[in-house]
Amino acid sequence: MLEIKDLHVKLEEEDKQILKGVDLKIEPGTVHAIMGPNGSGKSTLSYVLSGRDGYEVTGGEASLEGADLLDMDPEERAAAGLFLAFQYPVEIPGVGNMTFLRTAVNAQRKARGENELSAADFLKLVRAEAKALKIDADMLKRPVNVGFSGGEKKRNEILQMAMLQPKMCILDETDSGLDVDAMKLVSEGVNALRSEGRSFLVITHYQRLLDHIKPDVVHIMAAGRIVKSGGPELALEVEHNGYTDLLAEVV
Amino acid sequence: MGLPAAKQSMTEDRLNVLSIPMGGAWSDEARQSAKARVEAMGLPHRRDEYWKFTDPVRFVTPDPTPAKVFGAEEVPLFAENDTYRVVFVDGIFDAEKSDSSVLEHVEIERLSECMKADIHWVRDFYGVLETDGQSPVERPLAALNTAYATDGICIRVTGKAPKPISVEYLHENESSDAILHHVIRLEEGAELTVLESGPAAARFNKCMEVDVADGAAFHHVRAQGRDHERQTATHIFARLGKESVFKSFTMTMNGVLTRNEVVISFTGDDAVAHVAGACMGDGDFHHDDTVFVTHDALRCESRQVFKKVLRNGAKGVFQGKILVKKDAQKTDGYQISQSLLLDDDSQFLAKPELEIYADDVVCSHGSTSGAIDETGLFYLRSRGIPEGPATDLMVIAFLAEAIDEIADPDLAEEVSERLQAWLSRRRNG
């Protein structure tokens, strides 16, 4: 599904190397988690994959189902099936959540050469998905993320994911700012989307999210590289011992 | 006192090619007195303080700069709404295209007809609100309008008008020079919506006097555009009685020279006035909103919300003033003017002013210029919305606060949809 080879990335504005040779291969239908201390490059990896400005790829490659991701505009990556659930979902005053969702769904369908969804079909779909995530009609009507609580914003990200049906979902610290109940709700939303053809990359600081979204593979990222990979037990090790021992062992 | 020689000769040159239309005694008096005001003030010049951001030269030359007739291959805005239509072609009333049926609670007459009558309600308003609006700032183009307007529509409303009156302007002659003057009087408790749309003439000087009596409500939604070469100067003079409501919204697309002045005067307590504008322009687009609100009554609320989207060197101007007189306690005045600059070449010039003599008021104003929010744009694109439509969404979002000032949600929706259509048309060439 997603294949990253020796990816090197620096900040565009300053001469600061963030990613120093990331290698990662995610098979269809699997859930991978990336953990790592602050500043290890986890969020940068998610931004670079989704095409955000401000980063310069200085080496390596990244592909989605064989197609070169780094060569695409953000909207092309989305249409190809990539989705990033933002750590800090953006507020867009003046754009209704519903308008936003419908425009996005139909833009992707158009890009893939599919027919646009009719207003009625769209409405039916969005209502069903919103209900599962306990998103009420009022939240759908309000401007995108404006005045939403932390939990509502994250639920809104998952709603977008459910509507867009991407193949490769990257969740960037989706657990940050969530209380226990909200985390459960969000996780259920994610788990409902798990399928054979869909893969997930879950970026998190804490093991507790992985209690809800059970990963197949866990990677530890430090200083711009993936330094260790293993099964779910690796996450537990981090939870109990912290990163220090783990990193010392690697070095 | 005397005018500077250059100003005097410029004024004379302009007035010499105009003649005062025939009418009854009262109208002739009103027009002569307006002419005298123009002569005393002189026509505007760029060196005048009130015109320092907008060069009025094309408003004052004897002949207008020609403007190509704009062939819009689109249904005119409001054309499909259930309205009472009044149509002017290059400033000339078109009886065939206009409605002539009876509208309950509403008297509609052409200005030229009203002026023939010896006794007419219009007499109490024609040029009267305009004259009041000449102080403390002179508005010579409005006085010129009162003196020489060839026609216009006079509307008197005594109850709730059953449907909006839609004034539609058509432009067919490349060198037309239209001067129209509308007079609107809402009697106590009356309600009326007036819509205006369409390219009017190569050069268009329009004045609208609106007297809103106690408890009455006046709504105004206007669309200017997409004809780019027109030169338009408009004035709205509104006088608000006790507990009355006045709401005016203008959307503007394109136009090398547009100056919209709104002059509002609160004379009764507890009244509300909202003026808003949303405009978009490219290149040699020049758009000027000049607003003057005078609070001279208790507990009145005024809002000014103006948004401009500028690109490729386009220029936007906002001059907005709130004057709160000594006894206008508990005034609530708000003013915001913002521009979205889509590149480094465009310009927004704003002069927000508050002048307050009462000591128990809430007044605020703000003015900003900014580029598009890149984070928001990326968020939309990351969901698969291409850069063009994503930018349009951000633009509409920016204009939304102004569009929201339209009280009727259906009209607001219609305006918003038309703006979106104009945006995507512009993007697709």
Coordinates of C-alpha atoms in Angstrom, one line a residue, chain A residues 50-52 73-75 78 83-86 89-90 92-95 99-100 103-104 107-108 144-145 157 160 164, chain B residues 373-390 393-398 400-401 404 420:
Chain A
S50 CA 0.1 14.6 2.5
G51 CA 1.9 17.3 0.6
R52 CA 2.1 20.3 2.9
D73 CA -0.5 17.9 -5.4
P74 CA -2.2 17.5 -2.1
E75 CA -5.6 17.0 -3.8
A78 CA -6.3 12.6 -1.6
F83 CA -6.0 10.7 4.1
L84 CA -4.4 12.6 7.0
A85 CA -6.4 13.1 10.2
F86 CA -4.8 16.3 11.5
P89 CA -7.9 20.2 12.6
V90 CA -8.2 23.6 11.0
I92 CA -12.5 27.5 8.5
P93 CA -15.0 30.2 9.3
G94 CA -17.7 30.8 6.7
V95 CA -17.5 27.3 5.1
T99 CA -20.7 22.1 2.0
F100 CA -17.1 21.2 2.8
T103 CA -17.4 19.4 -2.1
A104 CA -14.6 17.1 -1.0
A107 CA -14.1 16.5 -6.0
Q108 CA -12.5 13.1 -5.3
V144 CA -15.8 23.7 9.6
N145 CA -14.4 23.0 13.1
E157 CA -11.8 14.2 11.2
Q160 CA -14.4 13.0 6.9
L164 CA -14.0 9.9 1.8
Chain B
D373 CA -5.1 31.4 5.0
E374 CA -2.6 28.9 3.7
T375 CA -3.3 26.4 6.5
G376 CA -7.0 26.4 5.7
L377 CA -6.3 26.1 2.0
F378 CA -4.0 23.1 2.6
Y379 CA -6.7 21.5 4.8
L380 CA -9.3 21.7 2.0
R381 CA -6.8 20.4 -0.6
S382 CA -5.8 17.5 1.6
R383 CA -9.4 16.4 1.4
G384 CA -9.2 16.3 -2.4
I385 CA -10.6 19.8 -3.3
P386 CA -8.3 21.2 -6.0
E387 CA -6.6 24.5 -5.4
G388 CA -9.0 26.6 -7.5
P389 CA -12.3 25.5 -6.0
A390 CA -10.6 25.5 -2.5
L393 CA -14.4 28.4 -0.9
M394 CA -12.0 30.5 1.1
V395 CA -13.1 33.6 -0.7
I396 CA -16.8 32.9 -0.2
A397 CA -16.1 32.2 3.4
F398 CA -14.3 35.6 3.7
A400 CA -19.8 35.4 4.2
E401 CA -20.0 37.9 7.1
D404 CA -25.0 37.3 6.3
Q420 CA -19.7 31.4 -6.4

